[in-house]
Amino acid sequence: MSSQLLDIGEIGLIKHLTANESYTPDILVGVGDDAAVIKPSADKLLLMTTDMLVENVHFTISTITPYQLGWKSMAVNMSDIAAMGGVARWAVIGIGMPANTPLSFAESLYAGIQDICQKYNTQLVGGDTVSCDRVVINITLTGEVEPENVVKRTGAQVGDLIVVTNTIGDSAAGLAAINKRADTEREGDSRQSAVGSQQEREGTRLAATKHGLDTHAAQIVIKKHLEPIPRLAESRQIVQLLSPTAMIDISDGLSIDLCRLAEASLVGARIYEDKIPISDEVSGVAGELGRNRLEFALSGGEDYELLFTISPQKVMAIDSTGVPLSVIGEITPFETGRVMVTTERVEKTLIPRGYEHFSVV
Amino acid sequence: MSSQLLDIGEIGLIKHLTANESYTPDILVGVGDDAAVIKPSADKLLLMTTDMLVENVHFTISTITPYQLGWKSMAVNMSDIAAMGGVARWAVIGIGMPANTPLSFAESLYAGIQDICQKYNTQLVGGDTVSCDRVVINITLTGEVEPENVVKRTGAQVGDLIVVTNTIGDSAAGLAAINKRADTEREGDSRQSAVGSQQEREGTRLAATKHGLDTHAAQIVIKKHLEPIPRLAESRQIVQLLSPTAMIDISDGLSIDLCRLAEASLVGARIYEDKIPISDEVSGVAGELGRNRLEFALSGGEDYELLFTISPQKVMAIDSTGVPLSVIGEITPFETGRVMVTTERVEKTLIPRGYEHFSVV
């Protein structure tokens, strides 16, 4: 029988997972003492963010591999650090898992965390692993940023341009493609009875290849949903070359996150439907599923792209960032509200719809 | 009908709870942006620790009030900062709760957090509140410490004295008294069917007065179990006056935590049964319950007292700390192992028994 968490206990698990961890000189004490001991950089500000992901609320074991789950848990926190203009540095993780979870599940989860940490020079310096009837992952990530580079949500000025990175709606289209698969299977077989079972926990890296909507476009957006890329590198380019006045990451949906930025800055916003960057893959999946591609972009969420505002004087510097950026609108006075101009040139009030943690479950 | 979390959503909850939060000048951005922005102290090292508490694993809603739960969740993290010799500074919290949890539960939980934070000059700078079928609380706490004052687990030297703060075993005796109540009630009525129910979530501050073993001694140790005091002030006195060579907090039990310190320092340890400080209350409760008071002290856990080692040259400075300290033994060579000398002067191997997260559930 393969090893389970209860065979080795908490102490054994943390030691096991971090046995080969090597630390950079800024970490004086890593995993294994009462707290990590870190030497922060001189003259930098410290950033701190936390996110909790709960099985069957934020993810299901049957549709994400443990490797992807580890990756994504860290990516969502890195995205928050990127949204402040910072560099990701040190993380701690709290994990709750059933005691009969196979050790291989924890190892794959950790591998996903380790890979994304390595990619972005971030180090896991501590953790707490506890027994829980469902998987709960809470990562707290710190970052650093020069005082002059901090970007809050509050600085958008009337006349500023509204800009987003890459394309929007991919993650939501990916989720829809995954859910289509679940629907297909509910019709076709009894697989749903195994959701969250040990067999599925052992499924590790295979799950993402088994989706029902299996077009090339679907595969691309599903990967974007399950393995999002935090825009840390892009953020540094944007901060250094465009001096953004306000920034937020699109975690809950373009409409709701734009409204948050506008609310924090006490301004209005006008965006243009035909300027919103939507990928061919999103259009393709929307077509296949009979869904509205604009809905994916406006209220889908989990894109982890950056949404920010810049002075119009910076518009000529956009290309120099080397980041795919789209100007989608402009900041208006507060009284104007938040609106979207449709392709038919009709102005509509922007409804802040997206993922709200207590209202959708 | 009273408000529930789902009425206000995540955004509403965080705003609601932290609406009156005022920040010290070291916090440039608190709750409400993508990440908190903090100005760390110059020339200090950063400490970072995290703990996850899960309903029905680490606590039951029927025996701890939400206020106490908030207090305790923060206290266990503060204890880790104390064990490194540091000062507690900035915290973030991840909370999972059922969507139908009354708002008053979240408010009481937050009040407990706020009170202990105020007492120890710590600030809550961010959080994530999500839906979960049971209550899960994950606090990450940072601290600061002067480089010369960091105390790891690894520095104990042969000949050093082993010292503990206050008394040991109170928390375990308190838990036993609480469990006695549960047993009594299982015999007497059908209360257990309501465990974790909404009615109990609304029970707030009343629960602790309802325990079956209701002697004065029981009340004292139950309070120590539910509202532990992190030894932050004591730690600073110890660090500055006794230059401890190694330190750990007693979270899982004296025997297991002493073994951890000895293992990290690659040394042995000899403690003396009759030197272990056990309160009259623990003796009283042990007598009432027909339990062994020494067992409470050795393998009970959750005392959050400090266990540390000092050079014998420092023994005369112990009183100057103003902290109730007991020298319970001495550090020996690794080969000697970890032993306890009983009251009958018999040397016994110290079994590292205590709370192991995956092995007891």
XYZ file of C-alpha atoms in Angstrom:
722
model
C 0.000 0.000 0.000
C 1.321 3.435 -0.836
C 2.231 5.878 1.934
C -0.372 8.186 3.396
C 0.071 11.355 5.383
C -0.921 9.689 8.644
C 2.032 7.304 8.316
C 4.566 10.080 8.740
C 2.796 12.783 10.767
C 3.088 16.512 10.406
C 6.729 16.821 11.319
C 7.653 14.078 8.906
C 5.682 15.669 6.070
C 7.239 19.111 6.276
C 10.721 17.664 6.630
C 10.021 15.278 3.777
C 8.782 17.953 1.401
C 11.507 20.494 2.100
C 14.391 18.066 2.558
C 16.204 19.286 -0.557
C 15.341 22.957 -0.125
C 18.388 25.194 -0.400
C 18.061 28.781 0.708
C 19.526 32.003 -0.613
C 21.623 34.085 1.843
C 18.670 36.349 2.726
C 17.103 33.411 4.589
C 18.881 32.839 7.908
C 16.421 30.202 9.112
C 13.980 28.394 6.807
C 11.550 25.559 7.515
C 12.073 23.756 10.825
C 12.219 26.344 13.619
C 9.367 28.190 15.350
C 9.494 30.905 12.674
C 11.539 31.673 9.589
C 14.234 34.345 9.961
C 14.729 36.611 6.965
C 16.979 39.548 6.181
C 14.854 42.015 4.193
C 16.484 44.276 1.612
C 17.516 47.713 2.864
C 15.269 50.590 1.799
C 12.533 48.385 0.332
C 8.933 48.233 1.486
C 7.428 44.908 2.485
C 4.283 43.608 0.729
C 2.071 40.948 2.338
C -0.901 39.069 0.894
C -2.831 35.881 1.663
C -5.285 33.629 -0.185
C -7.237 30.600 0.958
C -8.391 27.964 -1.546
C -10.982 25.393 -0.447
C -11.780 22.070 -2.154
C -15.199 22.046 -3.823
C -15.447 25.835 -3.455
C -12.446 27.061 -5.462
C -11.400 23.804 -7.108
C -12.375 20.151 -7.390
C -9.849 17.360 -7.109
C -11.350 15.748 -10.220
C -10.494 18.658 -12.530
C -7.147 19.973 -11.305
C -4.008 17.978 -10.697
C -2.223 18.416 -7.355
C 0.748 19.846 -9.269
C -1.509 22.473 -10.866
C -3.196 23.133 -7.538
C 0.166 23.890 -5.935
C 1.140 26.088 -8.872
C -2.152 27.982 -8.895
C -2.255 28.509 -5.106
C 1.052 30.324 -5.331
C 0.238 32.075 -8.633
C -2.835 33.836 -7.216
C -0.722 35.307 -4.414
C 2.074 36.270 -6.795
C -0.513 38.078 -8.878
C -1.377 40.244 -5.853
C 2.287 41.149 -5.391
C 2.522 41.976 -9.125
C -0.532 44.233 -8.771
C 1.381 46.350 -6.216
C 4.418 46.677 -8.517
C 6.562 44.395 -6.382
C 8.862 41.412 -6.531
C 7.722 38.152 -4.867
C 10.037 37.007 -2.068
C 9.085 34.706 0.839
C 6.064 32.462 1.348
C 4.561 30.271 4.045
C 1.844 27.706 3.455
C -0.907 26.220 5.578
C -2.309 22.966 4.188
C -5.254 20.978 5.481
C -5.672 17.493 4.015
C -7.436 14.265 4.964
C -5.120 11.990 6.932
C -5.525 9.236 4.333
C -4.309 11.472 1.496
C -1.556 9.674 -0.411
C 1.905 11.083 0.165
C 2.229 11.373 -3.631
C -0.572 13.964 -3.639
C 1.328 16.168 -1.163
C 4.540 15.660 -3.129
C 2.939 16.706 -6.429
C 1.317 19.722 -4.782
C 4.675 20.734 -3.409
C 6.352 20.196 -6.795
C 3.927 22.686 -8.343
C 4.700 25.215 -5.623
C 8.415 24.635 -5.962
C 8.405 25.064 -9.743
C 6.565 28.381 -9.725
C 8.696 29.599 -6.809
C 11.865 28.761 -8.713
C 10.564 30.548 -11.810
C 9.958 33.761 -9.862
C 12.816 33.639 -7.324
C 10.436 33.085 -4.433
C 11.198 30.874 -1.456
C 8.965 28.790 0.754
C 10.253 29.422 4.280
C 7.667 27.737 6.478
C 4.408 25.887 6.739
C 1.825 24.120 8.817
C 0.209 20.881 7.723
C -2.936 19.759 9.479
C -5.682 17.203 9.173
C -8.925 18.351 7.513
C -11.733 16.462 5.794
C -11.208 18.435 2.599
C -8.174 20.048 1.027
C -7.609 23.647 2.166
C -4.564 25.614 1.037
C -3.643 28.981 2.494
C -0.538 30.683 1.143
C 0.810 33.918 2.534
C 3.317 35.620 0.292
C 5.528 38.595 0.990
C 7.139 40.780 -1.614
C 9.406 43.759 -1.776
C 9.142 46.997 -3.691
C 11.029 50.278 -3.892
C 8.983 53.070 -2.238
C 8.762 54.943 -5.555
C 7.352 51.915 -7.373
C 4.396 51.019 -5.138
C 1.146 51.127 -7.096
C -2.105 51.238 -5.132
C -5.686 51.087 -6.353
C -6.295 54.647 -5.279
C -4.341 56.874 -7.671
C -6.337 56.868 -10.923
C -6.932 60.399 -12.268
C -9.607 61.696 -14.611
C -8.215 61.466 -18.137
C -5.946 58.495 -17.396
C -6.034 55.605 -19.846
C -7.232 52.170 -18.721
C -4.907 49.381 -19.809
C -4.892 45.578 -19.479
C -2.196 42.982 -20.106
C -2.622 40.145 -22.623
C -6.157 38.807 -23.155
C -9.151 38.624 -20.820
C -11.686 35.828 -20.351
C -9.419 32.879 -21.124
C -9.629 31.451 -17.633
C -13.436 31.658 -17.515
C -13.669 30.010 -20.932
C -11.348 27.305 -19.617
C -13.586 26.753 -16.602
C -16.633 26.535 -18.866
C -14.858 23.925 -20.997
C -14.030 21.945 -17.841
C -17.614 22.174 -16.619
C -18.841 21.015 -20.023
C -16.778 17.921 -19.450
C -18.354 17.390 -16.047
C -21.814 17.742 -17.596
C -20.925 15.252 -20.318
C -19.742 12.762 -17.764
C -22.754 13.174 -15.527
C -24.838 12.204 -18.507
C -22.563 9.401 -19.649
C -21.236 7.587 -16.593
C -21.073 7.528 -12.827
C -17.755 9.242 -12.512
C -19.060 12.002 -10.285
C -19.378 9.544 -7.432
C -15.602 9.407 -7.303
C -15.151 13.184 -7.038
C -12.600 13.916 -4.350
C -11.867 10.254 -3.756
C -8.471 8.836 -3.102
C -8.314 7.433 -6.633
C -8.660 10.940 -7.987
C -6.149 12.367 -5.551
C -3.746 9.837 -7.064
C -4.607 10.996 -10.576
C -1.927 13.712 -10.313
C -0.861 15.100 -13.667
C -3.376 13.315 -15.857
C -6.649 15.076 -15.152
C -6.219 18.055 -17.474
C -6.049 15.851 -20.544
C -9.418 14.251 -19.933
C -11.758 17.185 -20.522
C -14.844 16.624 -22.642
C -14.464 19.767 -24.741
C -11.146 18.743 -26.176
C -10.597 21.165 -29.037
C -7.192 22.784 -29.364
C -8.704 26.099 -28.254
C -10.264 24.442 -25.195
C -6.965 22.864 -24.210
C -5.259 26.255 -24.310
C -7.822 28.078 -22.156
C -8.137 25.142 -19.734
C -4.394 25.334 -19.160
C -4.716 29.081 -18.554
C -7.408 28.365 -15.965
C -5.458 25.647 -14.178
C -1.927 27.051 -14.467
C -2.250 30.841 -14.513
C 0.856 32.941 -15.086
C 1.372 35.698 -12.507
C 2.366 38.891 -14.307
C 5.343 39.641 -12.086
C 7.814 40.347 -14.881
C 5.244 42.413 -16.787
C 4.460 44.425 -13.661
C 8.068 45.502 -13.252
C 8.231 46.643 -16.883
C 4.970 48.550 -16.497
C 6.029 50.172 -13.231
C 9.402 51.249 -14.535
C 8.320 52.462 -17.975
C 4.703 53.627 -17.599
C 4.464 54.892 -13.977
C 0.907 53.563 -13.534
C -1.317 55.682 -11.312
C -3.382 52.719 -10.055
C -3.259 48.956 -10.544
C -5.215 45.816 -9.619
C -5.095 42.218 -10.806
C -8.146 40.752 -12.509
C -8.952 37.977 -10.094
C -12.738 38.205 -9.903
C -13.626 39.634 -13.342
C -12.820 42.712 -15.442
C -16.071 44.483 -14.560
C -15.874 43.951 -10.780
C -12.153 44.638 -10.548
C -12.410 47.796 -12.670
C -15.245 48.984 -10.426
C -13.050 48.291 -7.361
C -10.214 50.343 -8.809
C -12.593 53.177 -9.713
C -14.254 53.070 -6.292
C -10.891 53.175 -4.497
C -9.752 56.091 -6.682
C -13.110 57.907 -6.403
C -13.432 58.152 -10.177
C -15.628 56.876 -12.987
C -14.535 54.719 -15.913
C -15.521 54.285 -19.544
C -14.392 51.210 -21.442
C -15.059 50.205 -25.046
C -16.344 46.757 -25.876
C -14.360 46.542 -29.088
C -11.103 47.387 -27.301
C -11.280 44.503 -24.823
C -8.633 41.977 -25.871
C -10.313 38.601 -26.330
C -8.308 35.686 -27.676
C -9.318 33.556 -30.662
C -9.410 30.616 -28.261
C -12.045 32.323 -26.092
C -14.095 33.119 -29.209
C -13.752 29.515 -30.350
C -14.766 27.981 -27.015
C -17.644 30.463 -26.636
C -18.854 29.390 -30.094
C -18.593 25.676 -29.259
C -20.480 26.106 -26.004
C -23.038 28.627 -27.257
C -21.792 31.145 -24.724
C -21.117 34.890 -24.964
C -17.392 35.604 -25.242
C -17.867 39.089 -23.789
C -19.395 37.574 -20.656
C -16.258 35.488 -20.163
C -14.171 38.653 -20.350
C -16.371 40.929 -18.231
C -17.402 38.666 -15.394
C -15.368 35.502 -15.673
C -12.489 36.182 -13.341
C -9.300 34.295 -12.513
C -7.416 35.798 -15.432
C -4.719 37.233 -13.163
C -3.945 39.810 -15.809
C -3.081 43.341 -14.688
C -5.556 46.215 -15.014
C -3.981 49.632 -14.564
C -4.231 53.305 -15.390
C -1.597 55.568 -16.932
C -1.322 59.205 -17.811
C -2.109 59.749 -21.528
C 1.404 61.183 -21.862
C 2.745 57.656 -21.412
C 0.875 56.201 -24.374
C 3.891 56.323 -26.687
C 5.952 54.313 -24.175
C 3.546 51.360 -24.190
C 5.371 49.450 -26.909
C 8.711 49.841 -25.133
C 7.501 47.564 -22.317
C 7.523 44.547 -24.614
C 4.312 43.463 -22.869
C 1.124 42.854 -24.913
C -1.002 45.762 -23.642
C -4.411 47.045 -24.711
C -5.839 50.476 -23.932
C -9.510 49.659 -23.267
C -10.868 53.001 -22.076
C -10.350 56.054 -19.924
C -10.940 57.338 -16.405
C -13.853 59.778 -16.091
C -15.240 61.914 -13.252
C -16.922 59.977 -10.434
C -20.371 61.327 -11.346
C -20.138 59.756 -14.803
C -20.252 56.289 -13.261
C -18.723 53.189 -14.779
C -19.873 52.467 -18.303
C -19.098 50.346 -21.311
C -19.557 51.623 -24.848
C -20.782 48.699 -26.925
C -19.710 47.845 -30.455
C -22.965 49.510 -31.542
C -21.819 52.739 -29.776
C -24.425 52.406 -27.024
C -23.317 53.407 -23.512
C -24.302 50.834 -20.893
C -23.782 50.879 -17.151
C -21.035 48.420 -16.200
C -22.452 45.915 -13.709
C -19.752 44.736 -11.305
C -20.338 41.033 -11.704
C -17.839 38.343 -10.860
C -16.814 35.904 -8.245
C -18.152 36.797 -4.785
C -17.087 34.257 -2.221
C -20.158 34.032 -0.031
C -22.831 34.912 -2.534
C -22.287 32.205 -5.106
C -21.976 29.143 -2.908
C -33.546 37.245 11.020
C -29.982 38.088 11.989
C -27.389 38.766 9.302
C -25.358 35.963 7.809
C -22.106 36.079 5.886
C -23.812 35.378 2.581
C -25.859 38.552 2.960
C -22.820 40.771 2.636
C -20.289 38.765 0.616
C -16.578 38.612 1.090
C -15.837 42.198 0.261
C -18.493 43.396 2.644
C -17.206 41.185 5.452
C -13.616 42.364 5.345
C -14.675 45.981 5.049
C -17.171 45.494 7.845
C -14.703 43.915 10.232
C -11.863 46.344 9.642
C -13.925 49.499 9.207
C -12.605 51.114 12.396
C -9.051 49.858 12.017
C -6.491 52.617 12.444
C -2.938 51.919 11.415
C 0.389 52.989 12.840
C 2.742 54.921 10.506
C 4.698 51.757 9.589
C 1.651 50.575 7.614
C 1.370 52.459 4.328
C -1.491 50.333 3.005
C -3.611 48.042 5.204
C -6.691 45.969 4.363
C -8.314 46.752 1.018
C -5.660 46.693 -1.691
C -4.093 43.704 -3.455
C -1.456 43.470 -0.727
C -0.543 45.344 2.438
C 2.410 47.732 2.194
C 4.643 47.907 5.256
C 7.786 49.805 6.160
C 9.961 47.368 8.138
C 12.328 48.678 10.815
C 15.871 49.349 9.669
C 18.457 46.784 10.743
C 15.933 44.289 12.087
C 15.422 40.758 10.865
C 11.971 39.636 9.752
C 10.291 36.624 11.377
C 7.464 34.754 9.666
C 5.223 31.979 10.958
C 1.874 30.425 10.073
C -0.688 28.180 11.799
C -3.883 26.618 10.535
C -6.695 25.698 12.944
C -9.511 23.438 11.722
C -12.940 22.987 13.332
C -13.406 19.539 14.908
C -9.666 18.893 14.623
C -8.157 21.681 16.728
C -11.313 23.039 18.319
C -15.058 22.471 18.497
C -17.544 25.294 18.217
C -19.389 23.920 21.249
C -16.473 24.376 23.662
C -14.744 27.580 22.554
C -16.364 30.951 21.984
C -15.660 32.750 18.697
C -13.942 35.489 20.731
C -11.634 32.926 22.324
C -11.070 31.250 18.958
C -9.912 34.542 17.462
C -7.692 35.210 20.468
C -6.185 31.726 20.453
C -5.571 31.652 16.676
C -3.409 34.730 17.038
C -1.846 33.645 20.352
C -0.390 30.443 18.895
C 1.360 32.451 16.187
C 2.570 35.064 18.667
C 4.027 32.247 20.723
C 6.158 31.226 17.728
C 7.475 34.776 17.391
C 8.225 34.821 21.146
C 10.141 31.557 20.751
C 12.521 33.288 18.310
C 13.126 36.213 20.692
C 11.132 38.636 18.562
C 8.416 41.247 18.706
C 5.101 40.505 16.934
C 4.291 42.998 14.151
C 1.976 42.374 11.167
C -0.571 39.633 10.543
C -2.839 38.435 7.751
C -5.698 35.994 8.205
C -7.431 33.466 5.979
C -10.854 32.411 7.264
C -13.117 29.735 5.849
C -16.665 29.685 7.225
C -20.061 28.308 6.167
C -22.011 30.918 4.221
C -24.867 30.738 6.756
C -22.573 31.640 9.654
C -24.110 34.537 11.598
C -22.310 37.821 11.148
C -22.078 38.021 14.960
C -19.813 34.951 14.939
C -17.362 36.652 12.565
C -17.560 39.858 14.599
C -16.774 38.074 17.880
C -13.920 36.173 16.257
C -12.513 39.429 14.995
C -12.934 41.076 18.408
C -10.773 38.340 19.951
C -8.113 38.904 17.306
C -8.290 42.648 17.726
C -7.948 42.505 21.522
C -4.856 40.314 21.524
C -3.346 42.370 18.696
C -3.870 45.558 20.671
C -2.316 44.010 23.766
C 0.865 43.089 21.875
C 1.119 46.000 19.402
C 0.374 43.766 16.440
C -1.666 44.832 13.438
C -3.916 42.895 11.120
C -3.061 44.183 7.649
C -4.955 41.850 5.343
C -7.144 38.826 4.947
C -9.127 36.502 2.763
C -12.569 35.239 3.757
C -13.981 32.277 1.880
C -16.833 29.833 2.057
C -16.082 26.453 3.661
C -18.317 23.812 5.248
C -16.390 24.069 8.507
C -14.475 26.860 10.198
C -10.812 27.041 9.162
C -8.543 29.813 10.408
C -5.069 30.409 9.048
C -3.077 33.255 10.526
C 0.325 34.278 9.258
C 2.249 36.524 11.605
C 5.461 38.411 11.027
C 7.736 39.710 13.726
C 10.946 41.635 14.018
C 14.079 40.967 15.999
C 17.539 42.488 16.337
C 20.128 40.190 14.689
C 21.897 39.692 18.028
C 18.684 38.581 19.755
C 17.519 35.790 17.420
C 17.235 32.499 19.291
C 17.036 29.301 17.244
C 16.467 25.739 18.383
C 19.956 24.763 17.370
C 22.320 26.420 19.857
C 22.016 24.361 23.058
C 25.430 23.357 24.472
C 26.360 20.494 26.778
C 26.199 21.832 30.324
C 23.506 24.419 29.584
C 20.569 24.583 31.959
C 17.041 23.792 30.703
C 14.492 26.396 31.802
C 10.727 26.821 31.392
C 8.414 29.766 32.013
C 5.488 29.592 34.457
C 3.758 26.214 34.856
C 3.312 23.320 32.441
C 0.284 21.114 31.834
C -2.431 23.676 32.601
C -3.786 23.694 29.061
C -3.992 19.910 28.848
C -5.741 19.772 32.214
C -8.141 22.401 30.908
C -8.854 20.321 27.811
C -9.464 17.259 29.996
C -11.928 19.265 32.095
C -13.713 20.383 28.935
C -13.869 16.821 27.607
C -15.231 15.651 30.946
C -18.084 18.063 30.377
C -18.680 16.630 26.918
C -18.774 13.113 28.367
C -21.211 14.215 31.051
C -23.484 15.760 28.484
C -23.362 12.776 26.168
C -24.654 10.750 29.094
C -27.212 13.299 30.239
C -28.809 14.877 27.191
C -28.793 15.112 23.429
C -26.719 18.239 23.172
C -24.095 16.657 20.945
C -26.513 16.707 18.035
C -26.200 20.486 18.033
C -22.377 20.534 17.875
C -21.302 23.033 15.278
C -24.835 24.166 14.621
C -25.851 27.733 14.042
C -27.283 27.944 17.546
C -23.881 27.166 18.956
C -22.134 29.572 16.634
C -24.385 32.189 18.162
C -23.422 31.048 21.678
C -20.440 33.450 21.577
C -19.027 34.234 24.989
C -21.172 31.889 27.038
C -19.732 28.472 26.243
C -16.805 28.525 28.656
C -19.063 28.854 31.671
C -20.973 25.696 30.911
C -18.306 23.055 31.532
C -19.200 19.986 33.549
C -16.118 19.991 35.745
C -16.817 23.356 37.266
C -14.410 23.578 40.194
C -12.432 26.778 40.647
C -9.263 24.946 39.553
C -11.020 23.661 36.424
C -12.189 27.140 35.512
C -8.630 28.456 35.728
C -7.056 25.769 33.545
C -9.942 25.839 31.052
C -9.304 29.545 30.585
C -5.602 28.822 30.065
C -6.556 26.297 27.377
C -8.996 28.585 25.585
C -7.208 31.927 26.004
C -3.501 31.174 26.126
C -1.088 34.013 26.837
C 1.776 34.278 24.347
C 5.020 34.875 26.233
C 6.145 37.815 24.118
C 7.041 40.133 26.995
C 8.752 37.309 28.877
C 10.748 36.373 25.779
C 12.217 39.860 25.498
C 13.282 39.798 29.159
C 14.830 36.359 28.728
C 16.634 37.311 25.531
C 18.051 40.515 26.946
C 19.045 39.222 30.395
C 19.809 35.530 29.956
C 21.146 35.222 26.364
C 19.446 31.859 25.781
C 21.378 29.461 23.548
C 18.237 27.756 22.175
C 14.493 28.303 22.575
C 11.187 26.706 21.525
C 7.601 27.186 22.627
C 5.768 24.282 24.208
C 2.980 23.840 21.708
C 2.807 20.062 21.417
C 4.036 18.949 24.868
C 7.125 19.359 27.067
C 8.549 15.952 26.142
C 8.143 16.287 22.378
C 9.237 19.925 22.246
C 12.302 19.287 24.429
C 13.226 16.393 22.147
C 12.856 18.704 19.131
C 15.172 21.279 20.694
C 17.697 18.587 21.609
C 17.505 17.022 18.144
C 18.013 20.390 16.432
C 20.976 21.168 18.713
C 22.416 17.632 18.394
C 22.555 17.191 22.157
C 20.964 15.075 24.881
C 18.855 16.341 27.776
C 18.212 15.308 31.366
C 15.231 16.726 33.225
C 14.050 16.092 36.770
C 10.460 15.162 37.487
C 10.376 17.074 40.760
C 11.618 20.277 39.079
C 8.799 20.473 36.515
C 6.559 23.356 37.578
C 3.007 22.040 37.907
C 0.311 24.321 39.233
C -1.986 23.469 42.131
C -4.857 23.758 39.652
C -3.413 21.004 37.457
C -2.912 18.817 40.540
C -6.473 19.523 41.600
C -8.035 18.758 38.214
C -5.873 15.636 37.813
C -7.155 14.461 41.203
C -10.794 15.167 40.294
C -10.487 13.314 36.995
C -8.298 10.452 38.250
C -5.601 11.489 35.801
C -1.812 11.755 36.168
C -0.716 15.368 36.557
C 2.733 14.539 35.194
C 1.151 13.267 31.977
C -0.558 16.623 31.511
C 2.798 18.348 31.832
C 4.893 15.968 29.723
C 2.611 15.258 26.792
C -0.340 17.600 27.051
C 0.734 20.450 24.817
C -0.767 23.854 24.024
C 0.850 25.486 27.052
C 2.623 28.055 24.875
C 5.205 28.483 27.599
C 8.822 28.979 26.564
C 11.399 26.214 26.907
C 14.984 27.400 26.585
C 18.576 26.723 27.489
C 21.077 29.069 29.156
C 24.699 28.911 30.128
C 25.054 27.975 33.827
C 26.867 31.301 34.279
C 23.520 33.029 33.799
C 21.784 31.259 36.656
C 22.181 34.188 39.049
C 20.458 36.511 36.555
C 17.270 34.445 36.447
C 15.506 36.405 39.182
C 16.300 39.725 37.506
C 13.973 38.844 34.601
C 10.909 39.138 36.820
C 9.521 36.115 34.951
C 8.518 32.968 36.902
C 11.212 30.565 35.635
C 12.089 27.012 36.655
C 15.356 25.242 35.911
C 14.172 21.720 35.134
C 17.386 20.025 33.988
C 20.537 20.242 31.936
C 21.826 19.609 28.436
C 23.962 16.462 28.103
C 25.990 14.925 25.271
C 23.964 13.523 22.376
C 24.921 9.934 23.228
C 23.295 10.234 26.649
C 19.879 10.562 25.007
C 16.906 12.373 26.513
C 15.987 11.205 29.976
C 13.877 12.149 32.956
C 15.011 11.452 36.505
C 11.896 10.501 38.467
C 11.078 11.584 42.002
C 12.359 8.143 43.040
C 15.711 8.969 41.390
C 15.204 6.480 38.572
C 16.400 7.574 35.121
C 13.798 6.941 32.413
C 13.995 7.550 28.672
C 11.867 10.550 27.748
C 9.297 9.476 25.166
C 8.489 12.364 22.779
C 4.738 12.152 23.085
C 2.361 14.940 22.238
C 0.094 16.305 19.604
C 0.914 14.936 16.145
C -1.420 16.351 13.559
C -1.966 13.391 11.284
C -1.491 10.593 13.767
C -4.173 11.440 16.295
C -7.146 12.066 14.045
